[in-house]
Every structure is written in structure tokens, then in C-alpha cells.
Coordinates of C-alpha atoms and ligand atoms in Angstrom, one line a residue:
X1 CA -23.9 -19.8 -18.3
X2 CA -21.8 -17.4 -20.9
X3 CA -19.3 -15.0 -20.7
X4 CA -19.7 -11.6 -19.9
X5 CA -23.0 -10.4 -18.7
X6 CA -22.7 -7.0 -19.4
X7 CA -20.0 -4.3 -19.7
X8 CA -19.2 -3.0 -16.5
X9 CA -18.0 1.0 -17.4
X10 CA -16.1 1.3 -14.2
X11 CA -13.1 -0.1 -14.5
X12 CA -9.2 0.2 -12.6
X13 CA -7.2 3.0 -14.5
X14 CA -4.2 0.5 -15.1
X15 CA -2.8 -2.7 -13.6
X16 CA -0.8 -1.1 -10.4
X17 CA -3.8 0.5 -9.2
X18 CA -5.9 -2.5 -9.3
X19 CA -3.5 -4.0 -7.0
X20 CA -3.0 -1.2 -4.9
X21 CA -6.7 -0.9 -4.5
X22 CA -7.1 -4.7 -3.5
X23 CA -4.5 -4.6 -1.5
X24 CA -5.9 -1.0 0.3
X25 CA -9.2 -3.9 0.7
X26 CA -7.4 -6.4 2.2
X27 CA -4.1 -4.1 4.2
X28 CA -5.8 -3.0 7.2
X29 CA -6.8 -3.4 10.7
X30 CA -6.9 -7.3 10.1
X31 CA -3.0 -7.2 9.7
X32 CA -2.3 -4.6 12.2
X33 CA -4.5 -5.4 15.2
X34 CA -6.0 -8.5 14.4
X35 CA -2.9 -10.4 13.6
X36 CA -0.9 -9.9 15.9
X37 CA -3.8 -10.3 18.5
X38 CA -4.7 -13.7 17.4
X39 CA -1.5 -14.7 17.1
X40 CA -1.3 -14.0 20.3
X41 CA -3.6 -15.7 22.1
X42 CA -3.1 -18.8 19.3
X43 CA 0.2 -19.0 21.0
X44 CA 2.8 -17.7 18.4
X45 CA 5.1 -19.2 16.2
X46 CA 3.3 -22.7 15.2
X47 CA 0.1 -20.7 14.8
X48 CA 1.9 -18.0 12.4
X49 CA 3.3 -21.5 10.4
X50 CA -0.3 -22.8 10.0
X51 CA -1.3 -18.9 9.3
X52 CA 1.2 -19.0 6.0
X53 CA 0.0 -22.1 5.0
X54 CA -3.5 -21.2 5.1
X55 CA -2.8 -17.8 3.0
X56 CA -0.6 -20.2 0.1
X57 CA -3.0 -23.1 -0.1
X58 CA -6.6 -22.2 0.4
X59 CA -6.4 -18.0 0.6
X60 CA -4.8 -17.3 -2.6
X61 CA -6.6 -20.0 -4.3
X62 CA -9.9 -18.7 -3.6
X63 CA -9.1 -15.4 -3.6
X64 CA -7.9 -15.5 -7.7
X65 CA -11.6 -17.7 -7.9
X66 CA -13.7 -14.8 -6.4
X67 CA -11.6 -12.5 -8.7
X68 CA -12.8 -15.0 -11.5
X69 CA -16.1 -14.4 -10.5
X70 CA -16.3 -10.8 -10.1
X71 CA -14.5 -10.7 -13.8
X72 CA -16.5 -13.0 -15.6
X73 CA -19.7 -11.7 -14.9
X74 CA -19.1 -7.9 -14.0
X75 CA -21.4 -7.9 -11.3
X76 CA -20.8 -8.3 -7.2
X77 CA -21.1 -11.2 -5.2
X78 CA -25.0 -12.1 -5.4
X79 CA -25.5 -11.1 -8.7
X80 CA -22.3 -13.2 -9.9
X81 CA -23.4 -16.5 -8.4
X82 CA -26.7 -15.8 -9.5
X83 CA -25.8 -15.3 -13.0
X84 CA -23.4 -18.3 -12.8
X85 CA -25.0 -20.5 -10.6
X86 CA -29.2 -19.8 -10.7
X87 CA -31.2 -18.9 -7.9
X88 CA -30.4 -22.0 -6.0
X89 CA -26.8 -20.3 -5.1
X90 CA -27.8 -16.7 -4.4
X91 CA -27.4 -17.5 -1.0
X92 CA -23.8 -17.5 -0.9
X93 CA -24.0 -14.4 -2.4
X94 CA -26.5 -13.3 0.8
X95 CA -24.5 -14.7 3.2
X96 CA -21.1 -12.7 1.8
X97 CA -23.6 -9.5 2.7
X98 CA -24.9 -10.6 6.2
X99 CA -20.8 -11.3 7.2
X100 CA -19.8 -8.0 6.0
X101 CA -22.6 -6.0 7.5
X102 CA -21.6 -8.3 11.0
X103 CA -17.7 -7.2 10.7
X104 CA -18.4 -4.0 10.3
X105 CA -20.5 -4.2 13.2
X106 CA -17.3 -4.4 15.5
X107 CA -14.5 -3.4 12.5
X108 CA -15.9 0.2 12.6
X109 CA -15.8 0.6 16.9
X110 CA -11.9 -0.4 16.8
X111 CA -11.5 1.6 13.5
X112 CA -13.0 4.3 15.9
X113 CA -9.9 3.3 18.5
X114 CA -7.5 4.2 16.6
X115 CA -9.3 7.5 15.4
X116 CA -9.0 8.0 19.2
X117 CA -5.7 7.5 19.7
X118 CA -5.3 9.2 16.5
X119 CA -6.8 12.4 18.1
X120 CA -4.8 11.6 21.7
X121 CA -1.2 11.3 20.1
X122 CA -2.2 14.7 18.0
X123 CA -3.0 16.7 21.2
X124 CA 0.1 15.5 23.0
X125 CA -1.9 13.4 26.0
X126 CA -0.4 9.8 24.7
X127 CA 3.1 11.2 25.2
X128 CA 2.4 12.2 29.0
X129 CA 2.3 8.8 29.5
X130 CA 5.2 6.1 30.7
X131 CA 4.6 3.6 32.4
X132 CA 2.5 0.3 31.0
X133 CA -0.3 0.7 33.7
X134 CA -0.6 4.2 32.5
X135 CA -1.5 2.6 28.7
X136 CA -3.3 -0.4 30.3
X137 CA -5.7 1.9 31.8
X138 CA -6.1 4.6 29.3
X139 CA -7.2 1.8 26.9
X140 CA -9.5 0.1 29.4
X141 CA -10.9 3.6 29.9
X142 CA -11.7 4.4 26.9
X143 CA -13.4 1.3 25.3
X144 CA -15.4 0.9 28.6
X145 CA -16.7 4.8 29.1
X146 CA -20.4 5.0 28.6
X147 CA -20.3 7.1 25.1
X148 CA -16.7 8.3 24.0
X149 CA -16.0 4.9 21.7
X150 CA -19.3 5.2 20.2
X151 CA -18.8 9.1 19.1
X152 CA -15.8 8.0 17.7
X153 CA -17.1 4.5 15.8
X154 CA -19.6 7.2 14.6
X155 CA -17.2 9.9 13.7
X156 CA -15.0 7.0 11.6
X157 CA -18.5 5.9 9.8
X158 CA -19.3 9.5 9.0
X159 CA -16.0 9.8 7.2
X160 CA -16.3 6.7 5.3
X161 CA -19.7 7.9 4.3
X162 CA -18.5 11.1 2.9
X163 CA -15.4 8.9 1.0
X164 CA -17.9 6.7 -0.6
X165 CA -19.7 9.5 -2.2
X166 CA -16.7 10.1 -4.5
X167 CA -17.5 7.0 -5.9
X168 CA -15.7 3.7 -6.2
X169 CA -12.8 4.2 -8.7
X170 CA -11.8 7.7 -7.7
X171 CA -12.1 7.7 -4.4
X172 CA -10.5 4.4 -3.4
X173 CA -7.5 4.8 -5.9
X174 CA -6.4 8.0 -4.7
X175 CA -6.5 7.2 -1.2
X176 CA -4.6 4.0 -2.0
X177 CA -2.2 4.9 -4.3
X178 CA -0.5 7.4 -1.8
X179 CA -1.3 4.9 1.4
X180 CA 0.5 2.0 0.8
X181 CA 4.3 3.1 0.0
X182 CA 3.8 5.6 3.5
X183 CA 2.6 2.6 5.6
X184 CA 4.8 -0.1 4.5
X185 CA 8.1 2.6 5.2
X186 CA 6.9 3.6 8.6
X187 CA 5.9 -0.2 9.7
X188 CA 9.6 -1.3 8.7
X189 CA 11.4 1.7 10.4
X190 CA 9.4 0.8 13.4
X191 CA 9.9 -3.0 13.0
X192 CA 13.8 -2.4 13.0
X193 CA 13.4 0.0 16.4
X194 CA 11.6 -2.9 18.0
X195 CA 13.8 -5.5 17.4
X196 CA 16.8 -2.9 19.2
X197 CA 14.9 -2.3 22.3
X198 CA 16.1 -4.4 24.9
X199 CA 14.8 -8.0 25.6
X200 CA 12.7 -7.8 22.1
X201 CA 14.7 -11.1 21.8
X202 CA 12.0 -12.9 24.1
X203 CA 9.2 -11.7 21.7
X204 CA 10.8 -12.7 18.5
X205 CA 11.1 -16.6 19.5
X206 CA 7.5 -16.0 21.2
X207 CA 6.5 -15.5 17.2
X208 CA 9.4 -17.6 15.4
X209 CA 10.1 -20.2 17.2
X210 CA 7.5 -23.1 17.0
X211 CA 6.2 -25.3 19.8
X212 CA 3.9 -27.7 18.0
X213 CA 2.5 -28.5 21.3
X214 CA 0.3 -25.3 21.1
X215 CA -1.4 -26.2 18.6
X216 CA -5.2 -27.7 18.6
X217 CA -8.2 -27.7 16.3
X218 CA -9.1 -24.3 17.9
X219 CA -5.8 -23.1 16.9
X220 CA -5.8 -24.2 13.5
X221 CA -9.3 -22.6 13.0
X222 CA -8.2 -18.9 13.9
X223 CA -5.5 -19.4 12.0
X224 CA -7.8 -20.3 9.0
X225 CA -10.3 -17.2 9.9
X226 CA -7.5 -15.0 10.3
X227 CA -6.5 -16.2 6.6
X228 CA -9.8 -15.0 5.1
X229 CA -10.2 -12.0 7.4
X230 CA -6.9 -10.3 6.3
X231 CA -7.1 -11.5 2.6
X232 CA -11.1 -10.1 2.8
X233 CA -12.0 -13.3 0.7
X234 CA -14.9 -15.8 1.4
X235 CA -17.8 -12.9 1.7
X236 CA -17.6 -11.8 -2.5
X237 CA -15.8 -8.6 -1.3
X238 CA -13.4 -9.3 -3.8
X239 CA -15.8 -10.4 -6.3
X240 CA -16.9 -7.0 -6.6
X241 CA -13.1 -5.9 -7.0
X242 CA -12.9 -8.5 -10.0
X243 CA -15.6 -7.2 -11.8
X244 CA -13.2 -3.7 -12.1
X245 CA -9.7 -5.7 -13.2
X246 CA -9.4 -4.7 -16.2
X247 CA -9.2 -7.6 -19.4
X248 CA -5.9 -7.2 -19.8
X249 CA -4.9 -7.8 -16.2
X250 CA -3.5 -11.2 -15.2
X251 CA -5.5 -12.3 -12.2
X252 CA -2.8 -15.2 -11.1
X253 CA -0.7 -12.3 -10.5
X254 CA -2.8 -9.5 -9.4
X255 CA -3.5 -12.1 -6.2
X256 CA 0.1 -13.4 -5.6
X257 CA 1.1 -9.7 -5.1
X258 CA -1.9 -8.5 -3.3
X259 CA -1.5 -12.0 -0.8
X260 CA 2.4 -10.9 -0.8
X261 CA 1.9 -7.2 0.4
X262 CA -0.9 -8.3 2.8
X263 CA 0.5 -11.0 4.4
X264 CA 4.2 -8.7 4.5
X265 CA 2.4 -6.5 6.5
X266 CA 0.6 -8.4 9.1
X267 CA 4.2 -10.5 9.1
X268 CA 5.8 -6.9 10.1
X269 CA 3.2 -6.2 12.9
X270 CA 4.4 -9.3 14.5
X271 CA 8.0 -8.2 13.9
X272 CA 6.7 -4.9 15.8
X273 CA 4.4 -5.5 18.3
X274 CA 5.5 -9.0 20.0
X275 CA 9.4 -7.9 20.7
X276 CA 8.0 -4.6 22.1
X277 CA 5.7 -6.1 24.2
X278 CA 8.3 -8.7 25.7
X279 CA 10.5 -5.4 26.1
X280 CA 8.0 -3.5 28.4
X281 CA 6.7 -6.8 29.9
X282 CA 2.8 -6.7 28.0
X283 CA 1.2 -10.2 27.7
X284 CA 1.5 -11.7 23.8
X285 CA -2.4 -13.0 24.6
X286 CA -3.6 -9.9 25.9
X287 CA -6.2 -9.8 23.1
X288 CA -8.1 -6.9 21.5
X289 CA -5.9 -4.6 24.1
X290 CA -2.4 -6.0 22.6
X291 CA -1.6 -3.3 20.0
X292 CA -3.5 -0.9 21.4
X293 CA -1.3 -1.2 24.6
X294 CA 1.8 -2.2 23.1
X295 CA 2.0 0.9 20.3
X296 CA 1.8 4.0 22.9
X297 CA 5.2 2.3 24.4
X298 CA 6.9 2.0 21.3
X299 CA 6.7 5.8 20.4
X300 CA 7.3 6.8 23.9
X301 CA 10.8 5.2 23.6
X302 CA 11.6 7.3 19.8
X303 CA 12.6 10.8 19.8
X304 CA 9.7 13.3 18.5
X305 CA 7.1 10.2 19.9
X306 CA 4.1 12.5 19.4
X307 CA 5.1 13.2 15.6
X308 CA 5.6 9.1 15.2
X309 CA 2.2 8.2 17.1
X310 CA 0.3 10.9 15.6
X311 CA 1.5 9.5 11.3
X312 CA 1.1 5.9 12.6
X313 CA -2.4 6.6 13.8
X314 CA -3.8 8.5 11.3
X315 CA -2.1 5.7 8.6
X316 CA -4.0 3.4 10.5
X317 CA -6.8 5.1 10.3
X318 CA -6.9 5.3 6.3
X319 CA -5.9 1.5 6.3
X320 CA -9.1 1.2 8.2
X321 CA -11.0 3.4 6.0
X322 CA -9.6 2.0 2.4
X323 CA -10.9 -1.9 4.2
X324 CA -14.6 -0.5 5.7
X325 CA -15.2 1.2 1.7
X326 CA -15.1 -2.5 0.0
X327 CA -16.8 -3.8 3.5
X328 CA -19.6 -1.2 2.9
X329 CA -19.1 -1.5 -0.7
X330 CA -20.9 -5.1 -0.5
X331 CA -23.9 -4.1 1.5
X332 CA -24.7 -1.0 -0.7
X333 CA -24.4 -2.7 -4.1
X334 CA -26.7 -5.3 -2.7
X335 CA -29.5 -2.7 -1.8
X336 CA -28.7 -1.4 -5.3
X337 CA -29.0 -4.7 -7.1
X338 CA -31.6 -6.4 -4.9
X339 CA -34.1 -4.2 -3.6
X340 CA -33.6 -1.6 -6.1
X341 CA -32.4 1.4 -4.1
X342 CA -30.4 4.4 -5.9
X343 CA -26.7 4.1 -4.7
X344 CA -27.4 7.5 -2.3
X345 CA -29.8 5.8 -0.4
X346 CA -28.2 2.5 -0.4
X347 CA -25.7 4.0 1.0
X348 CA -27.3 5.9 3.6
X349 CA -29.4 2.8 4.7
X350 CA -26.4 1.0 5.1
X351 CA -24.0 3.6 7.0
X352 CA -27.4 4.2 9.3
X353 CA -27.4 0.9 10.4
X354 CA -24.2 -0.2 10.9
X355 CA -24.0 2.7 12.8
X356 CA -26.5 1.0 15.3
X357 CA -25.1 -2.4 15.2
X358 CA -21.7 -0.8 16.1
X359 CA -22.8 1.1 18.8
X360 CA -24.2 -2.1 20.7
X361 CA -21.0 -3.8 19.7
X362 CA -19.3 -1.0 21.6
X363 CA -21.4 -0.9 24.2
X364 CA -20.8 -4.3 24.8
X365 CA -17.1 -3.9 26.0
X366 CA -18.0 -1.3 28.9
X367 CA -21.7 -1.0 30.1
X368 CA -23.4 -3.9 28.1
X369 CA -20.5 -6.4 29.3
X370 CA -22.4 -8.3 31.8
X371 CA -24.5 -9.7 28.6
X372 CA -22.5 -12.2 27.0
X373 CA -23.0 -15.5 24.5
X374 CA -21.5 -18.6 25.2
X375 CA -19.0 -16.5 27.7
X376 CA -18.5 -14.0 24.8
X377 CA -19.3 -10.4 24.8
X378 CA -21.3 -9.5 21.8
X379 CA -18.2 -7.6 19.9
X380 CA -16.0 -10.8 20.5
X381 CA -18.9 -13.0 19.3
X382 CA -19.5 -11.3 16.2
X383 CA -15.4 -11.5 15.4
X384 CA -15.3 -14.8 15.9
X385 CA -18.6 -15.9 14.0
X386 CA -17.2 -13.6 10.9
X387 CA -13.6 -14.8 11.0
X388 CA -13.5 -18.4 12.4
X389 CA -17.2 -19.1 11.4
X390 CA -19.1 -17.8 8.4
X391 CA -15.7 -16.9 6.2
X392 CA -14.4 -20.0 6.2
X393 CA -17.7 -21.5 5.0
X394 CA -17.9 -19.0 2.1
X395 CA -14.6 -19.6 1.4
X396 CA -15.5 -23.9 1.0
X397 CA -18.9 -23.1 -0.5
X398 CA -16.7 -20.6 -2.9
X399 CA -14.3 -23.7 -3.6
X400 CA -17.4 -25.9 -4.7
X401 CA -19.2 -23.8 -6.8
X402 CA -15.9 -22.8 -8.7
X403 CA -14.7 -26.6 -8.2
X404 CA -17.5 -28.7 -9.1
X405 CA -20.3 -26.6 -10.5
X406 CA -19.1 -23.8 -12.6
X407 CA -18.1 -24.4 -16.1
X408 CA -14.8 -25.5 -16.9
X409 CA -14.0 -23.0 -19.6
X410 CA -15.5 -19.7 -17.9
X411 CA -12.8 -20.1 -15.0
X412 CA -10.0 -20.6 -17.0
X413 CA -11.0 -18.1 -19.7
X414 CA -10.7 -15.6 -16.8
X415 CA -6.9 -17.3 -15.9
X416 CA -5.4 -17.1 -19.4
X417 CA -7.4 -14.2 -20.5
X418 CA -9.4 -16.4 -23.1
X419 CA -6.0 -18.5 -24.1
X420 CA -3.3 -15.3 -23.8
X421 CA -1.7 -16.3 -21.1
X422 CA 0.2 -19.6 -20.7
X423 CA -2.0 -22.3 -18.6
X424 CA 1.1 -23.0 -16.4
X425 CA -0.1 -23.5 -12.9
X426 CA -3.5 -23.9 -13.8
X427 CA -3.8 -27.5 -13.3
X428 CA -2.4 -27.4 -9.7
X429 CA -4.7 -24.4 -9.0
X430 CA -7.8 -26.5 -10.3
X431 CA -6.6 -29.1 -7.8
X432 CA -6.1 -26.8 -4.7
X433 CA -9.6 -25.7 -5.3
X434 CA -11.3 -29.2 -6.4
X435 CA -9.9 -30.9 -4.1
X436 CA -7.5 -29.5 -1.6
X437 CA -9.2 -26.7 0.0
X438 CA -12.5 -27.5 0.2
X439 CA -11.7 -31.1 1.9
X440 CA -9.2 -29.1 4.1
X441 CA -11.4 -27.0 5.8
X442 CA -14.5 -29.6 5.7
X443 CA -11.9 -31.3 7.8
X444 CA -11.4 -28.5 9.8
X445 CA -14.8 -28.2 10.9
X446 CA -15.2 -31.8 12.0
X447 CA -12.4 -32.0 13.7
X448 CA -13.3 -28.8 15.8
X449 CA -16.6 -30.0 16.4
X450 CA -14.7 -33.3 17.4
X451 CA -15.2 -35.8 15.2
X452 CA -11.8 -36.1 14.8
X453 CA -10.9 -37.6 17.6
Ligands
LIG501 N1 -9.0 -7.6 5.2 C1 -9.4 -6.4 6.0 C2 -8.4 -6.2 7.0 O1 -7.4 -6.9 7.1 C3 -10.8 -6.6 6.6 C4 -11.8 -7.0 5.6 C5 -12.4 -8.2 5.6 C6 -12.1 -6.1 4.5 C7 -13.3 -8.6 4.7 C8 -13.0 -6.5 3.6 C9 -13.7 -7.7 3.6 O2 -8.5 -5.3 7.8

């Protein structure tokens, strides 16, 4: 165990664009669909309190260790914990690839959603509509005909192919540098619009106002999943990002403002989806559907609706896109590193089939529904085994190798930039990841298997 392993030569032009470009990994359809989904169905307000307390106390946490990682060694999830841990913790590394080949599995088919409603708002059809049955139905239509969402899931993975083959630094930091600013200004403007439609009122205590009673062990581990998802940490996605920070960078707060923007933005969903939804009278738990449903009524309401829908959607859509590049990112670098593939083919391989995996994950909405495990359809079993399940147990394997088996030094070299920076919160972080995260959701896990009484 030493320092640097070798000199990585890609590295983030400066320290704004290493947090834009994080932030582009971790902004994305986890914030804007996801969120507001599972908050949802978690029951609102008490969920969204547990959410935030999840993203201060174990999310950022790990998410500054995998950053750690990725700087100290310069290499991506397997080979990091290789390096630093031996063999015996490769797997960690392995099982970082399996859940980010899984969520793209069913990321890329509602990535291919909103390229859908992307291309309806653009020709004018979403506009036609009115009435909430009218957007109940044209969602239900969609994700249950026999072929359309899988030429789109397809379509959306054929982009991102073409992206990654301007290569990491260029193609991600263009696309995110001009992103961000233009979706955080058109989220707000369309926060403040919700919150004047009429009976929005309803919605905002549905995701303010707490009732504790809603709570439950099941609750508390989406909210814990829904941490990791939208922060992208506990696969080594942004163990990979680490290993491009440049030395200079201070990863303390290169992950305070990446957690800050990310969880703004799923906090501004809420502020937009769940008063808009009480408005036109849409169900808070109406799952996957929710912002799907609930969007189309929004811009029907605002003058020029087809110009609003069409921007939103396609901002969406490069959300989507800037998230998928770090998710494919992790399964191509591992064919580079481990089975010695050149990054072409690596990439091919891995855009080929995830291309099949999303297809049966689409399929499994409309024609392959009757198939289910344990009363799941395939695409809501592989979300919830990603999020809720195999995350979450990176994220406390994560905590103990950093915790407990890493050297002391290496970690908090990488803090204070080898003694530059003052140690200031470093002996509280040590703590959170020692101590209180890992024991946290080791807790969590027994008491939703109930052992907890
Ligand atoms: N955080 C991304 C989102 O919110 C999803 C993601 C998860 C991306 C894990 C990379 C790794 O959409």
C-alpha cells in the first residue's frame, strides 16, 4: 500500500469542471423521476427528512472516501481496491460493475421515456392533450406497446455510444458545463409556477409536513437507496471520477457542493411535481408514472406549453445522458482493465448488451408483465435490488475498507492534500465512516429483515 500508482494523464481542466462533471454523474433522472417517485410512495415529508439525513451522514461521507480512492490510486473501482486492498477485495470492485450494468438495465428504457416525450412535445402531440386521463393513458400506452419504448431505450443508447467516443474529459465536460446552469433556471421557474396553481397547497404539506407514523424499516431503506442512487456512490462510479480531480482540488469540498447541487435538485422536483399533482388531482404514489404524468399538465397550464415541454425534455434527456456516460463508464473500464479489451470494443461490448438487458426490462412493463419476482416486474426488481439492495451494501463495504482496513495516512493524504489543507473536520469524518455509517446501515438491514423487532 503506497501512494500514487501511476500518473493518470487524463485529468479535469480546472476545479469548476470537476464539480460540474460530478455533479452532471450524479444530476439526473435519479433526482427528477426517481425522487419524487419514491418519495411518493415512501409517503412524503418524514421520508424526505430521513432522505436528508442519509445524504449528510452516510452519502457525503462515502462519497468524499470513493473520491479518496479513485485519487489515490488513479485507477477505477476494481483496480483501486485491488491496489489498496489485494485480491481479497476486488470483489467490491466487481460488484460496483454488476450494479451499474443492472441500472442501466432499466435507467436507459426511462432515459428512453423522456426521449419520447422529448420527441412528442417537439411535434406538438403532448400539447393536444388536457385532461389527466388523456396523460394517464398516453403514458400507459407507451411503456406497454410491444416495440416503441425499446426503439427509443435503443435510440437513447445509440447516442450515448456515439458521446463516449469523444472520450471522457471532452465529451463529458462540454456537455456539463452548459447543462447545469439551463436546468437548475428552468426547474426553479417551473417550481415557482407550481406552487401558484391552485390547490398546490395540498401537495406541499404532502412533501413538508411530516407524519412520523409513515415511517417503517421499508421506508427508511428507500430512503437510504434513494441516497446512493442520486449521489451515484456505493458502485466505484465515483472512484473513477476521483482518479481525474486534479492534486490541487479539495475533495471535502468538491463533495459538499456536488451533494449540495444534487440534492437541490431532487429537493426542486418535489417543489414541482407533488403541488402539481395535488392541483390536477394525480396520486403522490403513483410510481414510475408520477412525473411522467404529472409534467405534460404542468406545461399545458404555461403559455407557449410546447416550447416549455419540448427544453424540459430534451434537458432531461442530457441529464440522463451526462449520468448513463459515468454508468457505462464503469463497465467499459472494467473490460479495459480486466479482460484486456481496447476501449472501442469495450465499449461496444458493453452498449451491445445493455442494450439487451434493457430491452427485457422494457418488455417487462407491457408484454412480459405477467412474469414477475416476488410480485415484482423485472424492471421494478432490478431498481429496487440496485438502489435499496446492492448500493447500500457497497456503500457499508466502502465504509469498512476505508474505515478499518486502509491505511490511515493514504486517506487523509488525499483530505489535506498531503498536509495543505487544515485537518478540520477530519476527525468527525473518520468517525461517520468508522463508526457511524457502517453500523447505521448494518442496522438497517437487520431491522428490515426483522430482527429488530
Ligand atoms: N445518480 C444518477 C441519477 O440520479 C444515477 C447514477 C447512479 C449514475 C449510479 C451513476 C451511478 O440519475
Amino acid at each position: 500500500m503506497s501512494g500514487p500508482l501511476n500518473e493518470n494523464p487524463v485529468k479535469f481542466s480546472s476545479k469548476l469542471t470537476t464539480i460540474l462533471v460530478a455533479a452532471g454523474c450524479s444530476v439526473g433522472l435519479g433526482n427528477i423521476w426517481r425522487f419524487p417517485y419514491i418519495t411518493g410512495e415512501g409517503g412524503g415529508a418524514a421520508f424526505v427528512i430521513i432522505y436528508l439525513l442519509c445524504i449528510i451522514f452516510i452519502g457525503h461521507p462515502v462519497m468524499i472516501s470513493e473520491f479518496a480512492l479513485g485519487r489515490a490510486t488513479h485507477r477505477s473501482a476494481v483496480g483501486a481496491y485491488k491496489a489498496l486492498g489485494g485480491r481479497k477485495w476486488s470483489w467490491l470492485g466487481y460488484n460496483g460493475v454488476l450494479t451499474a450494468f443492472i441500472i442501466m438495465g432499466f435507467y436507459y428504457v426511462v432515459a428512453g421515456w423522456t426521449a419520447e416525450y422529448l420527441v412528442v412535445s417537439v411535434s406538438g402531440e403532448l400539447s393536444k392533450y388536457s385532461e389527466v386521463s388523456e396523460y394517464k393513458e398516453l403514458f400507459n400506452g407507451f411503456v406497454s406497446h410491444p416495440w416503441k419504448p425499446v426503439l427509443y431505450t435503443w435510440l437513447f443508447i445509440f447516442v450515448n455510444h456515439l458521446v463516449i467516443h469523444m472520450g471522457v474529459a471532452k465529451g463529458l465536460e462540454r456537455v456539463s458545463k452548459v447543462l447545469m446552469p439551463m436546468l437548475f433556471v428552468i426547474l426553479i421557474v417551473l417550481a415557482v409556477n407550481s406552487l401558484l396553481l391552485p390547490n398546490s397547497w395540498e401537495g406541499l404539506v404532502f412533501f413538508l409536513k411530516p407524519d412520523f407514523s409513515k415511517l417503517s424499516p421499508e421506508v427508511v431503506l428507500m430512503a437510504v437507496g434513494q441516497a446512493f442512487f442520486s449521489l451515484s456512490i456505493g458502485l466505484g462510479a465515483l472512484i473513477a471520477y476521483g482518479s481525474y480531480i486534479p492534486k490541487g482540488a479539495d475533495l471535502r469540498k468538491t463533495a459538499t457542493q456536488v451533494t449540495i447541487l444534487d440534492t437541490s435538485v431532487a429537493f426542486i422536483s418535489g417543489l414541482i411535481i407533488f403541488p402539481a399533482a395535488a392541483s390536477v388531482g394525480i396520486d403522490p404514489g403513483a410510481g414510475p408514472a408520477l412525473v411522467f404524468q404529472t409534467l405534460p399538465a404542468i406545461f399545458n397550464m404555461l403559455p407557449w406549453s410546447m416550447l416549455w415541454s419540448s427544453v424540459f425534455f430534451l434537458l432531461l434527456v442530457i441529464a440522463a445522458l451526462t449520468s448513463t456516460m459515468s454508468l457505462h463508464e464503469v463497465v467499459t473500464v472494467y473490460l479495459m482493465e480486466e479482460w484486456g479489451l481496447p476501449r472501442r470494443i469495450g465499449t461496444y461490448v458493453t452498449s451491445i448488451s445493455v442494450a439487451l438487458l434493457s430491452a427485457v426490462a422494457s418488455l417487462s412493463l407491457g408484454v412480459g408483465s405477467g412474469f414477475t419476482i416476488f410480485g415484482l416486474t423485472l424492471f421494478d426488481a432490478m431498481d429496487y435490488l440496485t438502489a435499496n439492495l446492492m448500493l447500500p451494501i457497497g456503500g457499508l463495504c466502502t465504509c469498512i475498507f476505508v474505515g478499518w482496513w486502509l491505511e490511515r495516512k493514504i486517506f487523509e493524504d488525499q483530505i489535506t492534500n498531503f498536509g495543505e489543507l487544515k485537518r478540520g473536520d477530519l476527525s468527525l469524518m473518520t468517525f461517520l465512516i468508522r463508526y457511524i455509517c457502517p453500523i447505521t446501515l448494518f442496522a438497517m438491514f437487520l431491522d428490515n429483515l426483522g430482527f429488530l423487532g
